Amino acid sequence: MPKERPLWRGPAFRLCLLSAVLFLCLQLGIRRSWCPEEKPRAPAAAGRAPPPARGTEQHPGAAAAAGRRRVTYVRSGRRGSAAPGCCPLQPPGGRRRKTVRWHIELQPWASQTPSLNYEALRFLKYISTSQISCERMNLNSLREYSETTKKPWSICLDERFSLIHRIRSKQCRLYSLGLGNDDNQFEISMANSGCEVHRFDPSIKSAHIQEGRHLWYHRLSIDWRDPNPAIAAHKLHSNTKKLGTILNEFGHQKIDVLKADVESAEWKILENLILEDVVEQIGQLVFEVHIHWPGFEVSGNDSTVVRYWYSLLRELELKDFKLFHTYKDLSKPQMFLKKEAFNASSCYTLSWVNTRWT
């Protein structure tokens, strides 16, 4: 009877043994590559930090990993660029990216419980009280001024502010926002004084019209948002843009005077100027505000609306804009949020000066 062959001499056993050896070698190689042995360290010099306390010791591989992470590469803006971009951090107090704001900070209620009476009285008192005095508020001293202006568009021409000096040096710039209003005598007077004047009105027939050396008309409507070309309804408003967008397209960094008569769109436009910090590029504001109804896309009950108006104006004050003149238009209906109340007119013209522009 043939002798039985031992199991350990069989090919299957040898194959299993070889596989086990290979698996063990592979595990040892992986462990060595991920956890290198720590090199002996030199004695700690004076002034160096002591070793970590017991229980907080660092894994030997963590120090090497931390060393590897010290160099940070920033992807370049150009595709296919071989060299990484480098963007050093700005030092404290240097130029920083401004935080995007989505809404204004609402002021506390005028009373313990929301009340239209208290909100209206606070708001009307606020817009009727000058925050800074201005001795020269007319254009009588300017060349070619006409007294036929239908309403006073008051600007501050005191020597302590920059506007009068920029008018004299022919370096001033005026933006005028309107909606089919024929009262353009103020713009003509400023242009005749040497100011660069741009009037934006969607009712103008041509895209751009120049009258004289300093006056331009643009078929554009200033809004609180830019139209989205992907939305079909927005294509009808392709000539509607935010003021910040217009400034970028025109290459203008500053506006000495912004005049606005936009028939109840002023509240949302003013909010956009504040939220995007465009208002900081403006020297003086002359706005006609309408209070006979909340205004475009201003929602809420009456007390909430007035609180929102008041909060907007307080935001201007926080940005160093001071109210120096108020014109109450008695020729308009005496209405306050569709009510004959508070002895209020439905229309006021308010003038502010940016006190940073000196």
mmCIF file with all atom_site columns, N, CA, C and O in Angstrom, residues 221 223-231 233-242 245:
data_model
loop_
_atom_site.group_PDB
_atom_site.id
_atom_site.type_symbol
_atom_site.label_atom_id
_atom_site.label_alt_id
_atom_site.label_comp_id
_atom_site.label_asym_id
_atom_site.label_entity_id
_atom_site.label_seq_id
_atom_site.pdbx_PDB_ins_code
_atom_site.Cartn_x
_atom_site.Cartn_y
_atom_site.Cartn_z
_atom_site.occupancy
_atom_site.B_iso_or_equiv
_atom_site.pdbx_formal_charge
_atom_site.auth_seq_id
_atom_site.auth_comp_id
_atom_site.auth_asym_id
_atom_site.auth_atom_id
_atom_site.pdbx_PDB_model_num
ATOM 1  N N  . SER A 1 221 ? -32.702 103.290 -15.422 1.00 0.00 ? 221 SER A N  1
ATOM 2  C CA . SER A 1 221 ? -33.457 103.442 -14.184 1.00 0.00 ? 221 SER A CA 1
ATOM 3  C C  . SER A 1 221 ? -32.646 102.830 -13.057 1.00 0.00 ? 221 SER A C  1
ATOM 4  O O  . SER A 1 221 ? -32.197 101.683 -13.147 1.00 0.00 ? 221 SER A O  1
ATOM 5  N N  . ASP A 1 223 ? -32.224 101.154 -9.572  1.00 0.00 ? 223 ASP A N  1
ATOM 6  C CA . ASP A 1 223 ? -33.085 100.288 -8.780  1.00 0.00 ? 223 ASP A CA 1
ATOM 7  C C  . ASP A 1 223 ? -32.276 99.738  -7.618  1.00 0.00 ? 223 ASP A C  1
ATOM 8  O O  . ASP A 1 223 ? -31.084 100.045 -7.464  1.00 0.00 ? 223 ASP A O  1
ATOM 9  N N  . TRP A 1 224 ? -32.905 98.908  -6.787  1.00 0.00 ? 224 TRP A N  1
ATOM 10 C CA . TRP A 1 224 ? -32.206 98.297  -5.653  1.00 0.00 ? 224 TRP A CA 1
ATOM 11 C C  . TRP A 1 224 ? -31.725 96.899  -5.986  1.00 0.00 ? 224 TRP A C  1
ATOM 12 O O  . TRP A 1 224 ? -31.248 96.176  -5.113  1.00 0.00 ? 224 TRP A O  1
ATOM 13 N N  . ARG A 1 225 ? -31.817 96.492  -7.249  1.00 0.00 ? 225 ARG A N  1
ATOM 14 C CA . ARG A 1 225 ? -31.347 95.172  -7.654  1.00 0.00 ? 225 ARG A CA 1
ATOM 15 C C  . ARG A 1 225 ? -31.033 95.219  -9.139  1.00 0.00 ? 225 ARG A C  1
ATOM 16 O O  . ARG A 1 225 ? -31.592 96.027  -9.887  1.00 0.00 ? 225 ARG A O  1
ATOM 17 N N  . ASP A 1 226 ? -30.145 94.354  -9.563  1.00 0.00 ? 226 ASP A N  1
ATOM 18 C CA . ASP A 1 226 ? -29.838 94.211  -10.976 1.00 0.00 ? 226 ASP A CA 1
ATOM 19 C C  . ASP A 1 226 ? -30.751 93.148  -11.575 1.00 0.00 ? 226 ASP A C  1
ATOM 20 O O  . ASP A 1 226 ? -31.065 92.147  -10.908 1.00 0.00 ? 226 ASP A O  1
ATOM 21 N N  . PRO A 1 227 ? -31.188 93.321  -12.831 1.00 0.00 ? 227 PRO A N  1
ATOM 22 C CA . PRO A 1 227 ? -32.043 92.295  -13.440 1.00 0.00 ? 227 PRO A CA 1
ATOM 23 C C  . PRO A 1 227 ? -31.272 91.012  -13.685 1.00 0.00 ? 227 PRO A C  1
ATOM 24 O O  . PRO A 1 227 ? -30.083 91.023  -13.990 1.00 0.00 ? 227 PRO A O  1
ATOM 25 N N  . ASN A 1 228 ? -31.959 89.898  -13.535 1.00 0.00 ? 228 ASN A N  1
ATOM 26 C CA . ASN A 1 228 ? -31.369 88.584  -13.789 1.00 0.00 ? 228 ASN A CA 1
ATOM 27 C C  . ASN A 1 228 ? -31.751 88.162  -15.207 1.00 0.00 ? 228 ASN A C  1
ATOM 28 O O  . ASN A 1 228 ? -32.923 87.917  -15.487 1.00 0.00 ? 228 ASN A O  1
ATOM 29 N N  . PRO A 1 229 ? -30.779 88.053  -16.140 1.00 0.00 ? 229 PRO A N  1
ATOM 30 C CA . PRO A 1 229 ? -31.121 87.705  -17.528 1.00 0.00 ? 229 PRO A CA 1
ATOM 31 C C  . PRO A 1 229 ? -31.722 86.317  -17.668 1.00 0.00 ? 229 PRO A C  1
ATOM 32 O O  . PRO A 1 229 ? -32.356 86.017  -18.679 1.00 0.00 ? 229 PRO A O  1
ATOM 33 N N  . ALA A 1 230 ? -31.554 85.460  -16.653 1.00 0.00 ? 230 ALA A N  1
ATOM 34 C CA . ALA A 1 230 ? -32.116 84.112  -16.732 1.00 0.00 ? 230 ALA A CA 1
ATOM 35 C C  . ALA A 1 230 ? -33.611 84.101  -16.448 1.00 0.00 ? 230 ALA A C  1
ATOM 36 O O  . ALA A 1 230 ? -34.285 83.116  -16.727 1.00 0.00 ? 230 ALA A O  1
ATOM 37 N N  . ILE A 1 231 ? -34.124 85.191  -15.900 1.00 0.00 ? 231 ILE A N  1
ATOM 38 C CA . ILE A 1 231 ? -35.548 85.290  -15.597 1.00 0.00 ? 231 ILE A CA 1
ATOM 39 C C  . ILE A 1 231 ? -36.225 86.108  -16.696 1.00 0.00 ? 231 ILE A C  1
ATOM 40 O O  . ILE A 1 231 ? -35.835 87.248  -16.956 1.00 0.00 ? 231 ILE A O  1
ATOM 41 N N  . ALA A 1 233 ? -39.064 87.615  -16.941 1.00 0.00 ? 233 ALA A N  1
ATOM 42 C CA . ALA A 1 233 ? -39.708 88.876  -16.546 1.00 0.00 ? 233 ALA A CA 1
ATOM 43 C C  . ALA A 1 233 ? -38.692 89.989  -16.370 1.00 0.00 ? 233 ALA A C  1
ATOM 44 O O  . ALA A 1 233 ? -39.002 91.164  -16.581 1.00 0.00 ? 233 ALA A O  1
ATOM 45 N N  . HIS A 1 234 ? -37.443 89.652  -16.005 1.00 0.00 ? 234 HIS A N  1
ATOM 46 C CA . HIS A 1 234 ? -36.434 90.677  -15.794 1.00 0.00 ? 234 HIS A CA 1
ATOM 47 C C  . HIS A 1 234 ? -35.910 91.265  -17.093 1.00 0.00 ? 234 HIS A C  1
ATOM 48 O O  . HIS A 1 234 ? -35.301 92.327  -17.090 1.00 0.00 ? 234 HIS A O  1
ATOM 49 N N  . LYS A 1 235 ? -36.103 90.548  -18.217 1.00 0.00 ? 235 LYS A N  1
ATOM 50 C CA . LYS A 1 235 ? -35.623 91.060  -19.498 1.00 0.00 ? 235 LYS A CA 1
ATOM 51 C C  . LYS A 1 235 ? -36.336 92.348  -19.892 1.00 0.00 ? 235 LYS A C  1
ATOM 52 O O  . LYS A 1 235 ? -35.818 93.146  -20.661 1.00 0.00 ? 235 LYS A O  1
ATOM 53 N N  . LEU A 1 236 ? -37.536 92.541  -19.364 1.00 0.00 ? 236 LEU A N  1
ATOM 54 C CA . LEU A 1 236 ? -38.263 93.778  -19.650 1.00 0.00 ? 236 LEU A CA 1
ATOM 55 C C  . LEU A 1 236 ? -37.635 94.966  -18.944 1.00 0.00 ? 236 LEU A C  1
ATOM 56 O O  . LEU A 1 236 ? -37.928 96.103  -19.271 1.00 0.00 ? 236 LEU A O  1
ATOM 57 N N  . HIS A 1 237 ? -36.771 94.700  -17.955 1.00 0.00 ? 237 HIS A N  1
ATOM 58 C CA . HIS A 1 237 ? -36.142 95.758  -17.182 1.00 0.00 ? 237 HIS A CA 1
ATOM 59 C C  . HIS A 1 237 ? -34.626 95.756  -17.395 1.00 0.00 ? 237 HIS A C  1
ATOM 60 O O  . HIS A 1 237 ? -33.861 95.951  -16.464 1.00 0.00 ? 237 HIS A O  1
ATOM 61 N N  . SER A 1 238 ? -34.201 95.533  -18.625 1.00 0.00 ? 238 SER A N  1
ATOM 62 C CA . SER A 1 238 ? -32.777 95.455  -18.911 1.00 0.00 ? 238 SER A CA 1
ATOM 63 C C  . SER A 1 238 ? -32.076 96.785  -18.707 1.00 0.00 ? 238 SER A C  1
ATOM 64 O O  . SER A 1 238 ? -30.861 96.829  -18.535 1.00 0.00 ? 238 SER A O  1
ATOM 65 N N  . ASN A 1 239 ? -32.830 97.886  -18.730 1.00 0.00 ? 239 ASN A N  1
ATOM 66 C CA . ASN A 1 239 ? -32.242 99.200  -18.491 1.00 0.00 ? 239 ASN A CA 1
ATOM 67 C C  . ASN A 1 239 ? -32.319 99.606  -17.024 1.00 0.00 ? 239 ASN A C  1
ATOM 68 O O  . ASN A 1 239 ? -32.168 100.775 -16.697 1.00 0.00 ? 239 ASN A O  1
ATOM 69 N N  . THR A 1 240 ? -32.557 98.653  -16.152 1.00 0.00 ? 240 THR A N  1
ATOM 70 C CA . THR A 1 240 ? -32.637 98.899  -14.724 1.00 0.00 ? 240 THR A CA 1
ATOM 71 C C  . THR A 1 240 ? -31.412 98.307  -14.048 1.00 0.00 ? 240 THR A C  1
ATOM 72 O O  . THR A 1 240 ? -31.115 97.130  -14.223 1.00 0.00 ? 240 THR A O  1
ATOM 73 N N  . LYS A 1 241 ? -30.701 99.134  -13.266 1.00 0.00 ? 241 LYS A N  1
ATOM 74 C CA . LYS A 1 241 ? -29.477 98.671  -12.607 1.00 0.00 ? 241 LYS A CA 1
ATOM 75 C C  . LYS A 1 241 ? -29.328 99.338  -11.257 1.00 0.00 ? 241 LYS A C  1
ATOM 76 O O  . LYS A 1 241 ? -29.913 100.388 -10.996 1.00 0.00 ? 241 LYS A O  1
ATOM 77 N N  . LYS A 1 242 ? -28.513 98.700  -10.414 1.00 0.00 ? 242 LYS A N  1
ATOM 78 C CA . LYS A 1 242 ? -28.184 99.296  -9.129  1.00 0.00 ? 242 LYS A CA 1
ATOM 79 C C  . LYS A 1 242 ? -27.184 100.433 -9.331  1.00 0.00 ? 242 LYS A C  1
ATOM 80 O O  . LYS A 1 242 ? -26.429 100.442 -10.302 1.00 0.00 ? 242 LYS A O  1
ATOM 81 N N  . THR A 1 245 ? -23.612 99.266  -9.595  1.00 0.00 ? 245 THR A N  1
ATOM 82 C CA . THR A 1 245 ? -23.281 98.728  -10.916 1.00 0.00 ? 245 THR A CA 1
ATOM 83 C C  . THR A 1 245 ? -22.989 99.854  -11.902 1.00 0.00 ? 245 THR A C  1
ATOM 84 O O  . THR A 1 245 ? -22.035 99.779  -12.693 1.00 0.00 ? 245 THR A O  1
#
